[in-house]
PDB file of C-alpha atoms in Angstrom:
ATOM      1  CA  GLN A  14     -17.519  -2.228  56.704  1.00 91.00           C
ATOM      2  CA  VAL A  15     -17.638  -1.160  53.000  1.00 92.00           C
ATOM      3  CA  GLN A  16     -17.766   2.585  53.116  1.00 95.00           C
ATOM      4  CA  LEU A  17     -16.721   5.317  51.221  1.00 97.00           C
ATOM      5  CA  VAL A  18     -16.182   9.208  52.039  1.00 98.00           C
ATOM      6  CA  GLN A  19     -16.457  11.776  50.333  1.00 98.00           C
ATOM      7  CA  SER A  20     -14.838  15.342  50.306  1.00 98.00           C
ATOM      8  CA  GLY A  21     -16.490  18.590  51.993  1.00 98.00           C
ATOM      9  CA  ALA A  22     -19.031  20.594  50.737  1.00 98.00           C
ATOM     10  CA  GLU A  23     -17.826  23.565  47.706  1.00 98.00           C
ATOM     11  CA  VAL A  24     -18.870  26.635  46.444  1.00 98.00           C
ATOM     12  CA  LYS A  25     -16.961  28.188  42.984  1.00 98.00           C
ATOM     13  CA  LYS A  26     -18.167  30.564  40.428  1.00 98.00           C
ATOM     14  CA  PRO A  27     -19.071  29.975  37.442  1.00 97.00           C
ATOM     15  CA  GLY A  28     -15.675  29.193  34.677  1.00 97.00           C
ATOM     16  CA  ALA A  29     -13.943  27.363  38.033  1.00 98.00           C
ATOM     17  CA  SER A  30     -13.463  23.653  38.338  1.00 98.00           C
ATOM     18  CA  VAL A  31     -13.975  21.703  41.375  1.00 98.00           C
ATOM     19  CA  LYS A  32     -12.192  18.502  42.540  1.00 98.00           C
ATOM     20  CA  VAL A  33     -14.851  15.525  44.472  1.00 98.00           C
ATOM     21  CA  SER A  34     -12.481  12.727  45.719  1.00 98.00           C
ATOM     22  CA  CYS A  35     -13.901  10.020  47.401  1.00 98.00           C
ATOM     23  CA  LYS A  36     -12.436   7.287  49.563  1.00 98.00           C
ATOM     24  CA  ALA A  37     -13.048   3.540  50.167  1.00 97.00           C
ATOM     25  CA  SER A  38     -12.581   1.522  52.704  1.00 95.00           C
ATOM     26  CA  GLY A  39     -12.846  -1.734  53.636  1.00 94.00           C
ATOM     27  CA  TYR A  40     -12.594  -3.514  50.442  1.00 93.00           C
ATOM     28  CA  THR A  41      -9.467  -4.382  47.625  1.00 94.00           C
ATOM     29  CA  PHE A  42     -10.042  -0.960  45.376  1.00 95.00           C
ATOM     30  CA  THR A  43      -9.136  -2.146  42.249  1.00 94.00           C
ATOM     31  CA  SER A  44     -11.694  -5.114  42.329  1.00 92.00           C
ATOM     32  CA  SER A  45     -14.526  -2.781  41.356  1.00 92.00           C
ATOM     33  CA  THR A  46     -16.489   0.084  39.014  1.00 94.00           C
ATOM     34  CA  MET A  47     -17.049   3.801  41.172  1.00 96.00           C
ATOM     35  CA  HIS A  48     -19.577   6.129  39.226  1.00 97.00           C
ATOM     36  CA  TRP A  49     -20.426   8.945  39.832  1.00 98.00           C
ATOM     37  CA  VAL A  50     -23.648  10.110  40.021  1.00 98.00           C
ATOM     38  CA  ARG A  51     -24.682  13.905  40.560  1.00 98.00           C
ATOM     39  CA  GLN A  52     -28.715  15.283  42.019  1.00 98.00           C
ATOM     40  CA  ALA A  53     -29.234  18.788  41.548  1.00 98.00           C
ATOM     41  CA  PRO A  54     -31.823  19.989  44.472  1.00 96.00           C
ATOM     42  CA  GLY A  55     -35.289  18.332  43.676  1.00 94.00           C
ATOM     43  CA  GLN A  56     -34.325  17.034  40.370  1.00 96.00           C
ATOM     44  CA  GLY A  57     -33.595  13.478  39.976  1.00 96.00           C
ATOM     45  CA  LEU A  58     -30.173  11.503  39.026  1.00 97.00           C
ATOM     46  CA  GLU A  59     -28.058  11.674  36.464  1.00 97.00           C
ATOM     47  CA  TRP A  60     -25.391   9.409  35.533  1.00 96.00           C
ATOM     48  CA  MET A  61     -21.734  10.522  34.821  1.00 97.00           C
ATOM     49  CA  GLY A  62     -19.058   9.233  34.336  1.00 96.00           C
ATOM     50  CA  TRP A  63     -17.859   5.932  35.490  1.00 96.00           C
ATOM     51  CA  ILE A  64     -13.895   4.125  36.135  1.00 97.00           C
ATOM     52  CA  ASN A  65     -12.904   0.948  36.464  1.00 96.00           C
ATOM     53  CA  ALA A  66     -10.454   1.101  39.245  1.00 95.00           C
ATOM     54  CA  GLY A  67      -8.744  -2.212  38.457  1.00 94.00           C
ATOM     55  CA  ASN A  68      -7.636  -0.724  34.898  1.00 95.00           C
ATOM     56  CA  GLY A  69      -7.922   2.833  35.009  1.00 94.00           C
ATOM     57  CA  ASP A  70     -10.580   2.814  32.244  1.00 96.00           C
ATOM     58  CA  THR A  71     -13.275   4.779  31.545  1.00 97.00           C
ATOM     59  CA  LYS A  72     -16.767   5.932  29.972  1.00 96.00           C
ATOM     60  CA  TYR A  73     -18.622   9.546  30.518  1.00 96.00           C
ATOM     61  CA  SER A  74     -22.053  10.711  29.771  1.00 95.00           C
ATOM     62  CA  GLN A  75     -22.809  12.089  26.249  1.00 93.00           C
ATOM     63  CA  LYS A  76     -23.501  15.597  28.252  1.00 94.00           C
ATOM     64  CA  PHE A  77     -19.827  15.569  30.108  1.00 94.00           C
ATOM     65  CA  GLN A  78     -17.874  14.741  27.837  1.00 90.00           C
ATOM     66  CA  GLY A  79     -14.405  17.625  27.791  1.00 93.00           C
ATOM     67  CA  ARG A  80     -16.133  18.531  31.151  1.00 97.00           C
ATOM     68  CA  VAL A  81     -16.030  15.399  33.262  1.00 98.00           C
ATOM     69  CA  THR A  82     -12.267  13.561  34.531  1.00 98.00           C
ATOM     70  CA  VAL A  83     -12.451  10.774  37.042  1.00 98.00           C
ATOM     71  CA  THR A  84      -9.925   8.606  38.225  1.00 97.00           C
ATOM     72  CA  THR A  85      -8.490   6.667  40.945  1.00 97.00           C
ATOM     73  CA  ASP A  86      -5.359   6.653  43.343  1.00 96.00           C
ATOM     74  CA  SER A  87      -4.624   3.495  43.807  1.00 95.00           C
ATOM     75  CA  SER A  88      -2.390   3.909  46.232  1.00 95.00           C
ATOM     76  CA  ALA A  89      -4.555   5.474  48.782  1.00 96.00           C
ATOM     77  CA  SER A  90      -7.475   4.341  47.499  1.00 97.00           C
ATOM     78  CA  THR A  91      -9.439   7.200  46.029  1.00 97.00           C
ATOM     79  CA  ALA A  92     -11.387   8.064  42.511  1.00 98.00           C
ATOM     80  CA  SER A  93     -11.372  11.268  42.237  1.00 98.00           C
ATOM     81  CA  MET A  94     -14.020  13.343  39.936  1.00 98.00           C
ATOM     82  CA  GLU A  95     -13.317  16.961  38.136  1.00 98.00           C
ATOM     83  CA  LEU A  96     -15.644  18.827  36.576  1.00 98.00           C
ATOM     84  CA  SER A  97     -14.606  21.786  34.219  1.00 97.00           C
ATOM     85  CA  SER A  98     -16.194  25.270  32.848  1.00 97.00           C
ATOM     86  CA  LEU A  99     -18.512  24.947  35.714  1.00 98.00           C
ATOM     87  CA  ARG A 100     -21.919  26.629  35.296  1.00 97.00           C
ATOM     88  CA  CYS A 101     -24.892  27.672  38.166  1.00 97.00           C
ATOM     89  CA  GLU A 102     -26.388  24.656  36.752  1.00 97.00           C
ATOM     90  CA  ASP A 103     -24.412  22.343  37.662  1.00 98.00           C
ATOM     91  CA  THR A 104     -24.783  23.425  41.260  1.00 98.00           C
ATOM     92  CA  ALA A 105     -25.911  19.899  42.483  1.00 98.00           C
ATOM     93  CA  VAL A 106     -25.522  16.812  45.129  1.00 98.00           C
ATOM     94  CA  TYR A 107     -22.117  15.337  43.697  1.00 98.00           C
ATOM     95  CA  TYR A 108     -21.904  11.102  44.717  1.00 98.00           C
ATOM     96  CA  CYS A 109     -19.253   8.731  43.599  1.00 98.00           C
ATOM     97  CA  ALA A 110     -20.635   5.152  43.869  1.00 97.00           C
ATOM     98  CA  ARG A 111     -19.007   1.370  44.079  1.00 95.00           C
ATOM     99  CA  ASP A 112     -20.855  -0.716  41.421  1.00 89.00           C
ATOM    100  CA  PRO A 113     -24.431   1.018  42.581  1.00 90.00           C
ATOM    101  CA  TYR A 114     -26.636  -2.031  40.580  1.00 90.00           C
ATOM    102  CA  TYR A 115     -25.199  -4.732  42.234  1.00 87.00           C
ATOM    103  CA  PRO A 116     -25.216  -6.756  46.166  1.00 83.00           C
ATOM    104  CA  THR A 117     -22.086  -5.468  46.631  1.00 82.00           C
ATOM    105  CA  GLY A 118     -22.941  -1.468  45.927  1.00 87.00           C
ATOM    106  CA  VAL A 119     -22.975   1.350  48.698  1.00 93.00           C
ATOM    107  CA  TRP A 120     -22.819   5.378  47.528  1.00 96.00           C
ATOM    108  CA  GLY A 121     -20.624   7.779  48.892  1.00 97.00           C
ATOM    109  CA  GLN A 122     -22.616  10.727  51.461  1.00 97.00           C
ATOM    110  CA  GLY A 123     -22.080  13.122  48.905  1.00 97.00           C
ATOM    111  CA  THR A 124     -20.901  16.585  48.423  1.00 98.00           C
ATOM    112  CA  LEU A 125     -22.522  19.723  48.242  1.00 98.00           C
ATOM    113  CA  VAL A 126     -21.811  22.180  44.997  1.00 98.00           C
ATOM    114  CA  THR A 127     -22.634  25.245  45.200  1.00 98.00           C
ATOM    115  CA  VAL A 128     -22.029  27.373  41.970  1.00 98.00           C
ATOM    116  CA  SER A 129     -22.456  30.776  42.165  1.00 97.00           C
ATOM    117  CA  SER A 130     -21.178  34.113  41.439  1.00 94.00           C
TER     118      SER A 130
ATOM    119  CA  GLU B   6     -28.927   7.043  24.640  1.00 90.00           C
ATOM    120  CA  ILE B   7     -31.379   5.208  26.810  1.00 95.00           C
ATOM    121  CA  VAL B   8     -33.997   6.869  28.118  1.00 97.00           C
ATOM    122  CA  MET B   9     -35.725   5.451  31.198  1.00 98.00           C
ATOM    123  CA  THR B  10     -39.308   6.585  31.517  1.00 98.00           C
ATOM    124  CA  GLN B  11     -40.995   6.532  34.634  1.00 98.00           C
ATOM    125  CA  SER B  12     -44.952   6.856  36.047  1.00 96.00           C
ATOM    126  CA  PRO B  13     -46.754   7.756  37.680  1.00 97.00           C
ATOM    127  CA  ALA B  14     -44.137  11.328  38.837  1.00 97.00           C
ATOM    128  CA  THR B  15     -46.695  11.478  42.231  1.00 97.00           C
ATOM    129  CA  LEU B  16     -48.241   8.143  43.183  1.00 97.00           C
ATOM    130  CA  SER B  17     -50.498   8.553  46.541  1.00 96.00           C
ATOM    131  CA  VAL B  18     -51.189   6.099  48.687  1.00 95.00           C
ATOM    132  CA  SER B  19     -52.325   5.159  51.610  1.00 95.00           C
ATOM    133  CA  PRO B  20     -50.652   3.030  54.784  1.00 95.00           C
ATOM    134  CA  GLY B  21     -50.755  -0.306  53.929  1.00 95.00           C
ATOM    135  CA  GLU B  22     -52.017  -0.441  50.695  1.00 96.00           C
ATOM    136  CA  ARG B  23     -50.571  -1.733  47.188  1.00 97.00           C
ATOM    137  CA  ALA B  24     -48.378   0.799  44.863  1.00 97.00           C
ATOM    138  CA  THR B  25     -47.194  -0.637  41.303  1.00 98.00           C
ATOM    139  CA  LEU B  26     -44.612   2.079  40.396  1.00 98.00           C
ATOM    140  CA  SER B  27     -44.189   1.664  35.921  1.00 98.00           C
ATOM    141  CA  CYS B  28     -40.595   2.254  34.510  1.00 98.00           C
ATOM    142  CA  ARG B  29     -40.540   2.146  31.057  1.00 98.00           C
ATOM    143  CA  ALA B  30     -37.902   2.669  28.029  1.00 98.00           C
ATOM    144  CA  SER B  31     -36.857   3.545  24.892  1.00 98.00           C
ATOM    145  CA  GLN B  32     -35.023   0.106  23.669  1.00 98.00           C
ATOM    146  CA  SER B  33     -34.525  -3.350  25.443  1.00 98.00           C
ATOM    147  CA  VAL B  34     -32.248  -3.270  28.444  1.00 98.00           C
ATOM    148  CA  SER B  35     -32.962  -6.728  28.616  1.00 97.00           C
ATOM    149  CA  SER B  36     -33.716  -7.543  32.194  1.00 97.00           C
ATOM    150  CA  ASN B  37     -30.537  -5.291  33.403  1.00 97.00           C
ATOM    151  CA  LEU B  38     -32.988  -3.048  35.985  1.00 97.00           C
ATOM    152  CA  ALA B  39     -32.733  -1.796  38.756  1.00 97.00           C
ATOM    153  CA  TRP B  40     -34.612  -0.005  41.056  1.00 97.00           C
ATOM    154  CA  TYR B  41     -33.629   2.922  43.918  1.00 97.00           C
ATOM    155  CA  GLN B  42     -35.160   3.961  46.878  1.00 97.00           C
ATOM    156  CA  GLN B  43     -34.560   7.175  47.975  1.00 97.00           C
ATOM    157  CA  LYS B  44     -34.994  10.191  50.736  1.00 97.00           C
ATOM    158  CA  PRO B  45     -34.098  13.400  51.628  1.00 95.00           C
ATOM    159  CA  GLY B  46     -31.306  14.122  52.425  1.00 94.00           C
ATOM    160  CA  GLN B  47     -29.644  10.733  51.853  1.00 95.00           C
ATOM    161  CA  ALA B  48     -28.791   8.619  48.673  1.00 96.00           C
ATOM    162  CA  PRO B  49     -30.059   6.731  47.068  1.00 96.00           C
ATOM    163  CA  ARG B  50     -30.581   3.151  48.477  1.00 95.00           C
ATOM    164  CA  LEU B  51     -30.491  -0.050  45.745  1.00 95.00           C
ATOM    165  CA  LEU B  52     -33.952  -2.076  46.161  1.00 96.00           C
ATOM    166  CA  ILE B  53     -33.852  -4.409  42.830  1.00 96.00           C
ATOM    167  CA  TYR B  54     -31.418  -5.924  40.450  1.00 97.00           C
ATOM    168  CA  GLY B  55     -31.715  -8.014  37.450  1.00 97.00           C
ATOM    169  CA  ALA B  56     -34.948  -6.265  37.406  1.00 98.00           C
ATOM    170  CA  SER B  57     -36.976  -8.641  39.506  1.00 98.00           C
ATOM    171  CA  THR B  58     -33.595 -10.068  42.078  1.00 97.00           C
ATOM    172  CA  ARG B  59     -33.790  -7.719  46.121  1.00 96.00           C
ATOM    173  CA  ALA B  60     -31.167  -6.819  47.426  1.00 94.00           C
ATOM    174  CA  THR B  61     -29.248  -7.573  50.831  1.00 91.00           C
ATOM    175  CA  GLY B  62     -31.912  -6.696  53.616  1.00 93.00           C
ATOM    176  CA  ILE B  63     -34.693  -5.477  51.258  1.00 95.00           C
ATOM    177  CA  PRO B  64     -38.288  -7.184  52.250  1.00 97.00           C
ATOM    178  CA  ALA B  65     -40.523  -9.488  50.417  1.00 97.00           C
ATOM    179  CA  ARG B  66     -43.366  -6.630  49.813  1.00 97.00           C
ATOM    180  CA  PHE B  67     -40.316  -5.183  47.213  1.00 98.00           C
ATOM    181  CA  SER B  68     -41.208  -6.675  43.855  1.00 98.00           C
ATOM    182  CA  GLY B  69     -39.859  -5.898  40.703  1.00 98.00           C
ATOM    183  CA  SER B  70     -40.319  -7.316  37.685  1.00 98.00           C
ATOM    184  CA  GLY B  71     -40.318  -7.259  33.439  1.00 98.00           C
ATOM    185  CA  SER B  72     -37.785  -6.972  31.313  1.00 97.00           C
ATOM    186  CA  GLY B  73     -37.364  -5.444  27.586  1.00 97.00           C
ATOM    187  CA  THR B  74     -38.443  -1.735  27.636  1.00 98.00           C
ATOM    188  CA  GLU B  75     -41.803  -2.784  30.362  1.00 98.00           C
ATOM    189  CA  PHE B  76     -40.677  -2.919  34.449  1.00 98.00           C
ATOM    190  CA  THR B  77     -42.685  -2.564  37.291  1.00 98.00           C
ATOM    191  CA  LEU B  78     -41.321  -1.678  40.761  1.00 98.00           C
ATOM    192  CA  THR B  79     -44.184  -3.472  43.444  1.00 98.00           C
ATOM    193  CA  ILE B  80     -44.594  -2.867  46.822  1.00 97.00           C
ATOM    194  CA  SER B  81     -47.322  -4.634  48.351  1.00 94.00           C
ATOM    195  CA  SER B  82     -47.996  -2.608  51.046  1.00 94.00           C
ATOM    196  CA  LEU B  83     -47.236   0.478  51.790  1.00 96.00           C
ATOM    197  CA  GLN B  84     -44.983   0.818  55.830  1.00 96.00           C
ATOM    198  CA  SER B  85     -44.445   4.239  56.943  1.00 94.00           C
ATOM    199  CA  GLU B  86     -40.467   3.689  55.631  1.00 95.00           C
ATOM    200  CA  ASP B  87     -41.942   3.327  52.231  1.00 97.00           C
ATOM    201  CA  PHE B  88     -42.557   7.082  51.074  1.00 95.00           C
ATOM    202  CA  ALA B  89     -39.640   8.494  49.971  1.00 97.00           C
ATOM    203  CA  VAL B  90     -39.026   8.958  45.691  1.00 98.00           C
ATOM    204  CA  TYR B  91     -37.755   5.625  43.034  1.00 98.00           C
ATOM    205  CA  TYR B  92     -35.889   5.354  40.624  1.00 98.00           C
ATOM    206  CA  CYS B  93     -35.300   2.803  37.844  1.00 98.00           C
ATOM    207  CA  GLN B  94     -31.481   2.862  36.322  1.00 97.00           C
ATOM    208  CA  GLN B  95     -30.913   0.715  32.857  1.00 97.00           C
ATOM    209  CA  TYR B  96     -27.454  -0.813  33.440  1.00 95.00           C
ATOM    210  CA  ASN B  97     -27.783  -2.389  30.025  1.00 96.00           C
ATOM    211  CA  ASP B  98     -26.096   0.375  27.849  1.00 92.00           C
ATOM    212  CA  TRP B  99     -23.653   2.348  30.849  1.00 90.00           C
ATOM    213  CA  LEU B 100     -26.658   4.083  32.929  1.00 94.00           C
ATOM    214  CA  THR B 101     -29.599   6.264  32.613  1.00 96.00           C
ATOM    215  CA  PHE B 102     -31.619   6.816  35.579  1.00 97.00           C
ATOM    216  CA  GLY B 103     -35.667   7.711  34.841  1.00 98.00           C
ATOM    217  CA  GLY B 104     -37.042  10.391  36.260  1.00 97.00           C
ATOM    218  CA  GLY B 105     -38.694   8.952  39.828  1.00 98.00           C
ATOM    219  CA  THR B 106     -41.918   8.319  41.148  1.00 98.00           C
ATOM    220  CA  LYS B 107     -42.421  10.032  45.043  1.00 98.00           C
ATOM    221  CA  VAL B 108     -44.715   7.785  46.616  1.00 97.00           C
ATOM    222  CA  GLU B 109     -46.808  10.103  48.683  1.00 96.00           C
ATOM    223  CA  ILE B 110     -50.020   9.171  51.875  1.00 91.00           C
ATOM    224  CA  LYS B 111     -52.371  10.167  50.924  1.00 89.00           C
TER     225      LYS B 111
END
């Protein structure tokens, strides 16, 4: 079945970077887009960016422009999201999601990133 | 950036009653609007896309309506498993989510 499995929880210090990975299975990886969405504790959903896994085109939310980079490794059917210059307010669960607003949409299980000194 | 505003923030409803959730866009998103349900500790689950089309496996008690800037999610008869947080999301101009509506037991 179609599945997205994300990397494990991370603890980072302010100013550091974090890279979260998302391994896809059960479908042709390059046929879809992959989105990244985060959710701070007790808060709502926040879209961060998107990559077309077929051609590598990316688009980022203005809020994260310059701090976020989304990439793919098609040979490993894996998408990754790197967030730099971490601040305490970046503490959140980070989700990858394939085509989330299409019937074929699938979400990863989420990765908790904790930023603390 | 298109801003999505959901109301109310919290909706208290008794099981079996109807729930009506609203979502307003700061500019037209046509019918490029999705609704998600999220329960604690879980990823969001797609309920509605294209403003009114139910996703696979979603019960008929969930219905979506609207276009342009005003949208509604209706749950016709709330079941115990429907108490959750609901988010709208526009995908007409990249993506933005509303702030969510928590549907709680009255």
